Amino acid sequence: MANDLPRDAAAARRGRRRSLPTISEAAELFWQSHRFHPPGSRQALNFRFTGRLNLISRRYRTRLNEVLRQVGQSQARWDALFWISVSGEGVTQIELAERMGVEGPTLVSMLHKLEQEGLVERQMVEGDRRAKSIRLTPAAEHALAQIAALSGPFRDGLLDDIPDEDLQVCLSVFDRIMERLDRG
């Protein structure tokens, strides 16, 4: 039966650990082994750019979650608190789930935990007994301050040797991409 296993899995069973490539190495290996677009084409550049953007986003979130765990928070919880804070007078759960890009049941579970911790409060919407609006409590400001105190140095450490001009170019590109995504 061991002969049916891929070589790496069989090695792992014998106690040798296979070393995975870094994120950068994996992106390059994938690009080299999966030529979906002609090398040097605009489509190839777009593919590589969005692939890296996706990998960076996922890895950033994972590493930030490791940092925020120190104060019992996560990137997802921060997103929820952020969107509630910028939504004015009581955003509904449906609106919040849509803006965050999460399923309703996932958000309901998170909001329940945030409510138990005293960071948010949910209230029935007048005239719609099915809808609930969400507001931050004063305790949420303390949680947001803790998040900022940890996320700032983490972010600064990642970007400290990148010239301002390079970051401005990236921001300009990201702004154009976000505008197009917002248009649907």
Short mmCIF file of C-alpha atoms in Angstrom, two decimals:
data_model
loop_
_atom_site.label_atom_id
_atom_site.label_comp_id
_atom_site.label_asym_id
_atom_site.label_seq_id
_atom_site.Cartn_x
_atom_site.Cartn_y
_atom_site.Cartn_z
CA MET A 1 0.00 0.00 0.00
CA ALA A 2 2.89 2.38 0.75
CA ASN A 3 3.96 2.03 -2.87
CA ASP A 4 0.66 3.62 -3.95
CA LEU A 5 1.47 6.81 -2.04
CA PRO A 6 3.19 9.72 -3.75
CA ARG A 7 6.91 9.83 -3.03
CA ASP A 8 6.60 12.80 -0.63
CA ALA A 9 3.79 11.19 1.35
CA ALA A 10 5.72 7.93 1.64
CA ALA A 11 8.79 9.86 2.86
CA ALA A 12 6.65 11.68 5.42
CA ARG A 13 5.35 8.35 6.74
CA ARG A 14 8.91 7.18 7.24
CA GLY A 15 9.53 10.22 9.43
CA ARG A 16 11.28 12.51 6.96
CA ARG A 17 9.60 15.80 6.56
CA ARG A 18 9.18 17.36 3.16
CA SER A 19 10.08 21.02 3.12
CA LEU A 20 7.54 23.30 1.46
CA PRO A 21 8.66 26.25 -0.65
CA THR A 22 8.26 29.79 0.64
CA ILE A 23 5.32 31.82 -0.63
CA SER A 24 7.58 33.59 -3.17
CA GLU A 25 9.12 30.32 -4.30
CA ALA A 26 5.70 28.70 -4.62
CA ALA A 27 4.39 31.58 -6.73
CA GLU A 28 7.37 31.30 -9.07
CA LEU A 29 7.16 27.50 -9.24
CA PHE A 30 3.46 27.70 -10.08
CA TRP A 31 4.13 30.30 -12.76
CA GLN A 32 6.91 28.22 -14.31
CA SER A 33 4.89 25.00 -14.35
CA HIS A 34 1.48 26.40 -15.40
CA ARG A 35 1.81 28.56 -18.48
CA PHE A 36 -1.76 29.72 -19.04
CA HIS A 37 -0.66 32.77 -21.03
CA PRO A 38 2.20 33.43 -23.44
CA PRO A 39 5.38 34.55 -21.61
CA GLY A 40 5.83 38.31 -21.80
CA SER A 41 2.16 38.96 -22.64
CA ARG A 42 -0.05 41.41 -20.77
CA GLN A 43 -2.26 38.49 -19.74
CA ALA A 44 0.76 36.76 -18.19
CA LEU A 45 1.68 39.93 -16.31
CA ASN A 46 -1.91 40.34 -15.07
CA PHE A 47 -1.98 36.69 -13.99
CA ARG A 48 1.26 37.01 -12.05
CA PHE A 49 0.21 40.32 -10.47
CA THR A 50 -3.17 39.09 -9.23
CA GLY A 51 -1.65 35.78 -8.11
CA ARG A 52 0.93 37.59 -6.01
CA LEU A 53 -1.70 39.98 -4.69
CA ASN A 54 -3.77 37.01 -3.54
CA LEU A 55 -0.80 35.24 -1.94
CA ILE A 56 0.32 38.41 -0.16
CA SER A 57 -3.19 39.06 1.12
CA ARG A 58 -3.58 35.57 2.54
CA ARG A 59 -0.12 35.50 4.10
CA TYR A 60 -0.54 39.01 5.53
CA ARG A 61 -3.82 38.01 7.13
CA THR A 62 -2.30 34.85 8.61
CA ARG A 63 0.68 36.68 10.08
CA LEU A 64 -1.48 39.56 11.36
CA ASN A 65 -3.79 37.05 13.04
CA GLU A 66 -0.76 35.62 14.85
CA VAL A 67 0.06 39.11 16.14
CA LEU A 68 -3.53 40.03 17.08
CA ARG A 69 -4.03 36.76 18.95
CA GLN A 70 -2.06 38.41 21.78
CA VAL A 71 -5.14 40.52 22.58
CA GLY A 72 -7.77 37.94 21.60
CA GLN A 73 -8.50 39.54 18.24
CA SER A 74 -8.23 38.62 14.56
CA GLN A 75 -8.27 40.34 11.20
CA ALA A 76 -11.89 39.21 10.67
CA ARG A 77 -13.01 40.68 13.99
CA TRP A 78 -11.11 43.89 13.19
CA ASP A 79 -12.88 44.06 9.81
CA ALA A 80 -16.24 43.76 11.54
CA LEU A 81 -15.41 46.44 14.10
CA PHE A 82 -14.04 48.69 11.35
CA TRP A 83 -17.13 48.43 9.15
CA ILE A 84 -19.45 48.97 12.09
CA SER A 85 -17.45 52.05 13.14
CA VAL A 86 -17.60 53.68 9.69
CA SER A 87 -21.23 52.81 8.97
CA GLY A 88 -22.81 55.55 11.01
CA GLU A 89 -25.98 54.87 12.90
CA GLY A 90 -26.39 51.14 13.17
CA VAL A 91 -25.60 49.07 10.12
CA THR A 92 -27.75 45.96 9.71
CA GLN A 93 -26.30 42.46 9.83
CA ILE A 94 -27.21 41.91 6.18
CA GLU A 95 -25.45 45.11 5.10
CA LEU A 96 -22.41 44.27 7.20
CA ALA A 97 -22.13 40.72 5.82
CA GLU A 98 -22.35 42.05 2.27
CA ARG A 99 -19.71 44.72 2.85
CA MET A 100 -17.34 42.28 4.54
CA GLY A 101 -17.89 39.60 1.91
CA VAL A 102 -18.87 36.90 4.40
CA GLU A 103 -21.88 34.61 4.70
CA GLY A 104 -24.62 35.65 7.09
CA PRO A 105 -24.23 32.68 9.49
CA THR A 106 -20.47 33.33 9.76
CA LEU A 107 -21.12 36.96 10.67
CA VAL A 108 -23.90 36.10 13.13
CA SER A 109 -21.54 33.79 15.00
CA MET A 110 -18.82 36.45 15.14
CA LEU A 111 -21.27 39.16 16.22
CA HIS A 112 -22.57 36.88 18.97
CA LYS A 113 -19.04 36.54 20.35
CA LEU A 114 -18.36 40.28 20.01
CA GLU A 115 -21.63 40.98 21.81
CA GLN A 116 -20.78 38.54 24.63
CA GLU A 117 -17.46 40.38 25.05
CA GLY A 118 -19.28 43.71 25.26
CA LEU A 119 -17.79 45.13 22.05
CA VAL A 120 -21.01 45.46 20.05
CA GLU A 121 -24.69 45.62 20.72
CA ARG A 122 -27.46 44.46 18.41
CA GLN A 123 -30.88 46.06 18.41
CA MET A 124 -34.09 45.33 16.57
CA VAL A 125 -34.75 47.68 13.66
CA GLU A 126 -37.98 49.58 14.12
CA GLY A 127 -40.50 48.48 11.53
CA ASP A 128 -38.62 45.28 10.59
CA ARG A 129 -38.65 42.65 13.29
CA ARG A 130 -36.29 40.41 11.28
CA ALA A 131 -33.50 42.99 10.96
CA LYS A 132 -31.00 43.91 13.63
CA SER A 133 -28.74 46.94 13.66
CA ILE A 134 -25.27 46.81 15.15
CA ARG A 135 -23.43 49.49 17.09
CA LEU A 136 -20.06 49.61 18.76
CA THR A 137 -19.94 49.93 22.52
CA PRO A 138 -17.39 52.14 24.32
CA ALA A 139 -15.37 48.98 25.05
CA ALA A 140 -14.87 48.51 21.31
CA GLU A 141 -12.76 51.68 21.19
CA HIS A 142 -10.34 50.09 23.64
CA ALA A 143 -10.20 46.91 21.50
CA LEU A 144 -9.57 49.00 18.37
CA ALA A 145 -6.76 50.84 20.17
CA GLN A 146 -5.18 47.50 21.17
CA ILE A 147 -5.42 46.29 17.58
CA ALA A 148 -3.83 49.51 16.29
CA ALA A 149 -1.02 49.26 18.85
CA LEU A 150 -0.10 45.79 17.54
CA SER A 151 -0.92 46.11 13.85
CA GLY A 152 0.96 49.39 13.37
CA PRO A 153 4.42 48.08 14.28
CA PHE A 154 3.74 44.83 12.38
CA ARG A 155 2.80 46.77 9.24
CA ASP A 156 5.70 49.21 9.68
CA GLY A 157 8.14 46.31 9.93
CA LEU A 158 6.92 44.88 6.64
CA LEU A 159 7.16 48.16 4.78
CA ASP A 160 10.00 50.05 6.49
CA ASP A 161 12.60 49.77 3.72
CA ILE A 162 10.24 50.31 0.79
CA PRO A 163 10.56 53.85 -0.59
CA ASP A 164 7.56 56.17 -0.21
CA GLU A 165 7.40 56.59 -3.98
CA ASP A 166 7.01 52.83 -4.50
CA LEU A 167 4.22 52.68 -1.93
CA GLN A 168 2.47 55.63 -3.63
CA VAL A 169 2.58 53.82 -6.99
CA CYS A 170 1.14 50.67 -5.37
CA LEU A 171 -1.60 52.68 -3.69
CA SER A 172 -2.51 54.30 -6.99
CA VAL A 173 -2.79 50.90 -8.68
CA PHE A 174 -4.77 49.44 -5.75
CA ASP A 175 -7.15 52.42 -5.79
CA ARG A 176 -7.91 51.85 -9.48
CA ILE A 177 -8.47 48.13 -8.90
CA MET A 178 -10.76 48.83 -5.92
CA GLU A 179 -12.81 51.33 -7.97
CA ARG A 180 -13.34 48.71 -10.67
CA LEU A 181 -14.28 46.04 -8.13
CA ASP A 182 -16.72 48.42 -6.42
CA ARG A 183 -18.46 49.08 -9.74
CA GLY A 184 -19.30 45.40 -9.88
#
